[in-house]
Tab-separated table of C-alpha atoms in Angstrom:
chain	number	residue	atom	x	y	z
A	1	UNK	CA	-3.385	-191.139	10.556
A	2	UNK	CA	-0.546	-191.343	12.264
A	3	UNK	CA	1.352	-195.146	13.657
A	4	UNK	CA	-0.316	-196.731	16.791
A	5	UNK	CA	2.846	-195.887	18.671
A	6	UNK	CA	3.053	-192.547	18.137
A	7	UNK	CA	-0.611	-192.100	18.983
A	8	UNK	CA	-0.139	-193.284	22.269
A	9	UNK	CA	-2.555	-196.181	23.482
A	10	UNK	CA	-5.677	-194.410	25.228
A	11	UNK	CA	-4.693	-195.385	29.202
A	12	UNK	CA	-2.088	-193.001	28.320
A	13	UNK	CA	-4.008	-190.156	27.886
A	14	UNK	CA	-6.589	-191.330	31.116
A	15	UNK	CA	-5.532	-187.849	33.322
A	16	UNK	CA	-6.175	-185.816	30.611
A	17	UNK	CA	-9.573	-187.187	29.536
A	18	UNK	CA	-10.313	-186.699	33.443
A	19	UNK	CA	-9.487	-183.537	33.606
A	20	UNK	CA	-11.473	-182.369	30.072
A	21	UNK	CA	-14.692	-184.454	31.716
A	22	UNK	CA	-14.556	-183.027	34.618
A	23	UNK	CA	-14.441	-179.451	32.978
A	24	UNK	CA	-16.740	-179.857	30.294
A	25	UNK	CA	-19.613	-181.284	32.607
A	26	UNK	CA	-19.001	-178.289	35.156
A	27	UNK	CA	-18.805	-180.658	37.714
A	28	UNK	CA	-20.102	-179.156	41.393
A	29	UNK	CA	-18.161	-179.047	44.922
A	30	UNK	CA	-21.692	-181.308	46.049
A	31	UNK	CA	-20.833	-183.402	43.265
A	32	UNK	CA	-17.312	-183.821	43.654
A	33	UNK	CA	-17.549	-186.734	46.388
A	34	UNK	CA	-19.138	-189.119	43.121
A	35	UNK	CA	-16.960	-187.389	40.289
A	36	UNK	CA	-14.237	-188.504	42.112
A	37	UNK	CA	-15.330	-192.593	43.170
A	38	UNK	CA	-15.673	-192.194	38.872
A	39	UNK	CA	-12.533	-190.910	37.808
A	40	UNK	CA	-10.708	-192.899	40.556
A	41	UNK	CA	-12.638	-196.121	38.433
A	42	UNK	CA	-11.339	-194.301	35.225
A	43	UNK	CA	-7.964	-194.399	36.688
A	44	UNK	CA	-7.765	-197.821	38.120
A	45	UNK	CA	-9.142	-199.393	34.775
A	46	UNK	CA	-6.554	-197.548	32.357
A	47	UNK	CA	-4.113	-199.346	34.903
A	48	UNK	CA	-5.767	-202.345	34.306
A	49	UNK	CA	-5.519	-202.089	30.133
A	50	UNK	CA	-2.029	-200.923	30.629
A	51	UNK	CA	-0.837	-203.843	32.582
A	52	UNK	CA	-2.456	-206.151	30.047
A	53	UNK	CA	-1.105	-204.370	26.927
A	54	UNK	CA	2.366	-204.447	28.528
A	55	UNK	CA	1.872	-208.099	29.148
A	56	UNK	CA	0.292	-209.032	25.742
A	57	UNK	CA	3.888	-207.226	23.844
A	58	UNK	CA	6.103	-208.761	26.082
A	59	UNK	CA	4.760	-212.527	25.887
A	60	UNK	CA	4.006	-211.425	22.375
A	61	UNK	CA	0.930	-212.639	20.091
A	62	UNK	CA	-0.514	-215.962	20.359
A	63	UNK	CA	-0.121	-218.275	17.192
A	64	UNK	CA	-2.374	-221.039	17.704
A	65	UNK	CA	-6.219	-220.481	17.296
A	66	UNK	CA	-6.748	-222.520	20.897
A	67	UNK	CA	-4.386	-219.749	22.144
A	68	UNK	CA	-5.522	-216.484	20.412
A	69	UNK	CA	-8.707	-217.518	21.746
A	70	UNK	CA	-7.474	-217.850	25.684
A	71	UNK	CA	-6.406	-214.923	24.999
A	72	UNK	CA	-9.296	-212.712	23.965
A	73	UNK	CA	-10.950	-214.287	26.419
A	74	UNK	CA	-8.779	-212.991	29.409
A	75	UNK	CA	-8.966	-209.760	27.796
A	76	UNK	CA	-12.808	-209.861	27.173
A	77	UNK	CA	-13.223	-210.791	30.898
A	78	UNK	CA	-10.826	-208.077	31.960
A	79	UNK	CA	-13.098	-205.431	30.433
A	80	UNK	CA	-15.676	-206.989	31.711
A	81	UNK	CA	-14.657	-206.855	35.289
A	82	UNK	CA	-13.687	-203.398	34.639
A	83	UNK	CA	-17.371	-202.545	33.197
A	84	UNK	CA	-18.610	-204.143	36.468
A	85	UNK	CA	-16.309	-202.229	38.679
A	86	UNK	CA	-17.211	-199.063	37.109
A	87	UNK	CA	-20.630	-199.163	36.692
A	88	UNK	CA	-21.593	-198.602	40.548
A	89	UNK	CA	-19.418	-195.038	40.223
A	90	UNK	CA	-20.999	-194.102	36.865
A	91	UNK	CA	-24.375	-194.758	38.133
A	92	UNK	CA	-23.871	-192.635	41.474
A	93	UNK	CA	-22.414	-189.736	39.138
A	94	UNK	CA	-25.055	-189.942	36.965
A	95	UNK	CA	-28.021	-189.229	39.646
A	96	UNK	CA	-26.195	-186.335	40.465
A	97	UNK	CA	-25.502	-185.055	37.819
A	98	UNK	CA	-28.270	-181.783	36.616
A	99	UNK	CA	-30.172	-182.626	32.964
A	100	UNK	CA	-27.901	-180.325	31.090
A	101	UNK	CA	-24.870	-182.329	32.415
A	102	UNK	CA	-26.385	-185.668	31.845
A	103	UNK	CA	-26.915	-185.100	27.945
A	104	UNK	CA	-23.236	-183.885	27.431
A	105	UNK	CA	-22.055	-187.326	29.905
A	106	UNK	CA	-24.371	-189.310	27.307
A	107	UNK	CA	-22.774	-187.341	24.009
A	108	UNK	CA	-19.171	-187.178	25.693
A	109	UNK	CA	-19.163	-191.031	27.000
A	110	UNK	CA	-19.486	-192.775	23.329
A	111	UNK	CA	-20.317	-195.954	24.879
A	112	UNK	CA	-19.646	-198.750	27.962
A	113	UNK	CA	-15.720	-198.626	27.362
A	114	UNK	CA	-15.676	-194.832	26.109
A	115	UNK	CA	-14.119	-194.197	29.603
A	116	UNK	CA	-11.025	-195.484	28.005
């Protein structure tokens, strides 16, 4: 397995896990119009993790329990707020989505944060 920095974090790769969705599920020109509300929530919420994770390694790690807890707390609530922003776009992709496409969304999407 290779370092965490060489990986890359996973809002850096948020385009290209677009774009592979967005093949694999075959996605319509009538469905379009919701694919797009969800990627667009995709996109804003890698921005989201990005700015935190930027934020976390520049104020660096917390070394008092009080703190470490504040902490995973603002990040808990981020996702959170994230999961709640998303989940309106999901949804309305999801009704339009034909049977076929909704079992590879369900296998492809490994759970509420797999968008990331």
């Amino acid at each position: 397995m290779q370092p965490r920095d060489r990986m890359g974090m996973p809002f850096d790769h948020c385009e290209g896990r677009i774009a592979y969705l967005k093949a694999e599920l075959q996605i319509t020109d009538a469905q379009t119009p919701a694919w797009n509300a969800f990627a667009n929530s995709m996109r804003s919420g890698a921005r989201t993790m990005k700015s935190a994770h930027e934020e976390m390694m520049k104020s660096g790690m917390p070394t008092t329990m009080p703190a470490r807890m504040g902490a995973a707390h603002k990040m808990m609530s981020s996702r959170l707020g994230m999961m709640d922003r998303t989940a309106p776009n999901m949804k309305a992709l999801y009704t339009v989505l034909s049977p076929a496409q909704r079992k590879s969304f369900d296998e492809m999407m490994p759970g509420p944060m797999g968008m990331m």
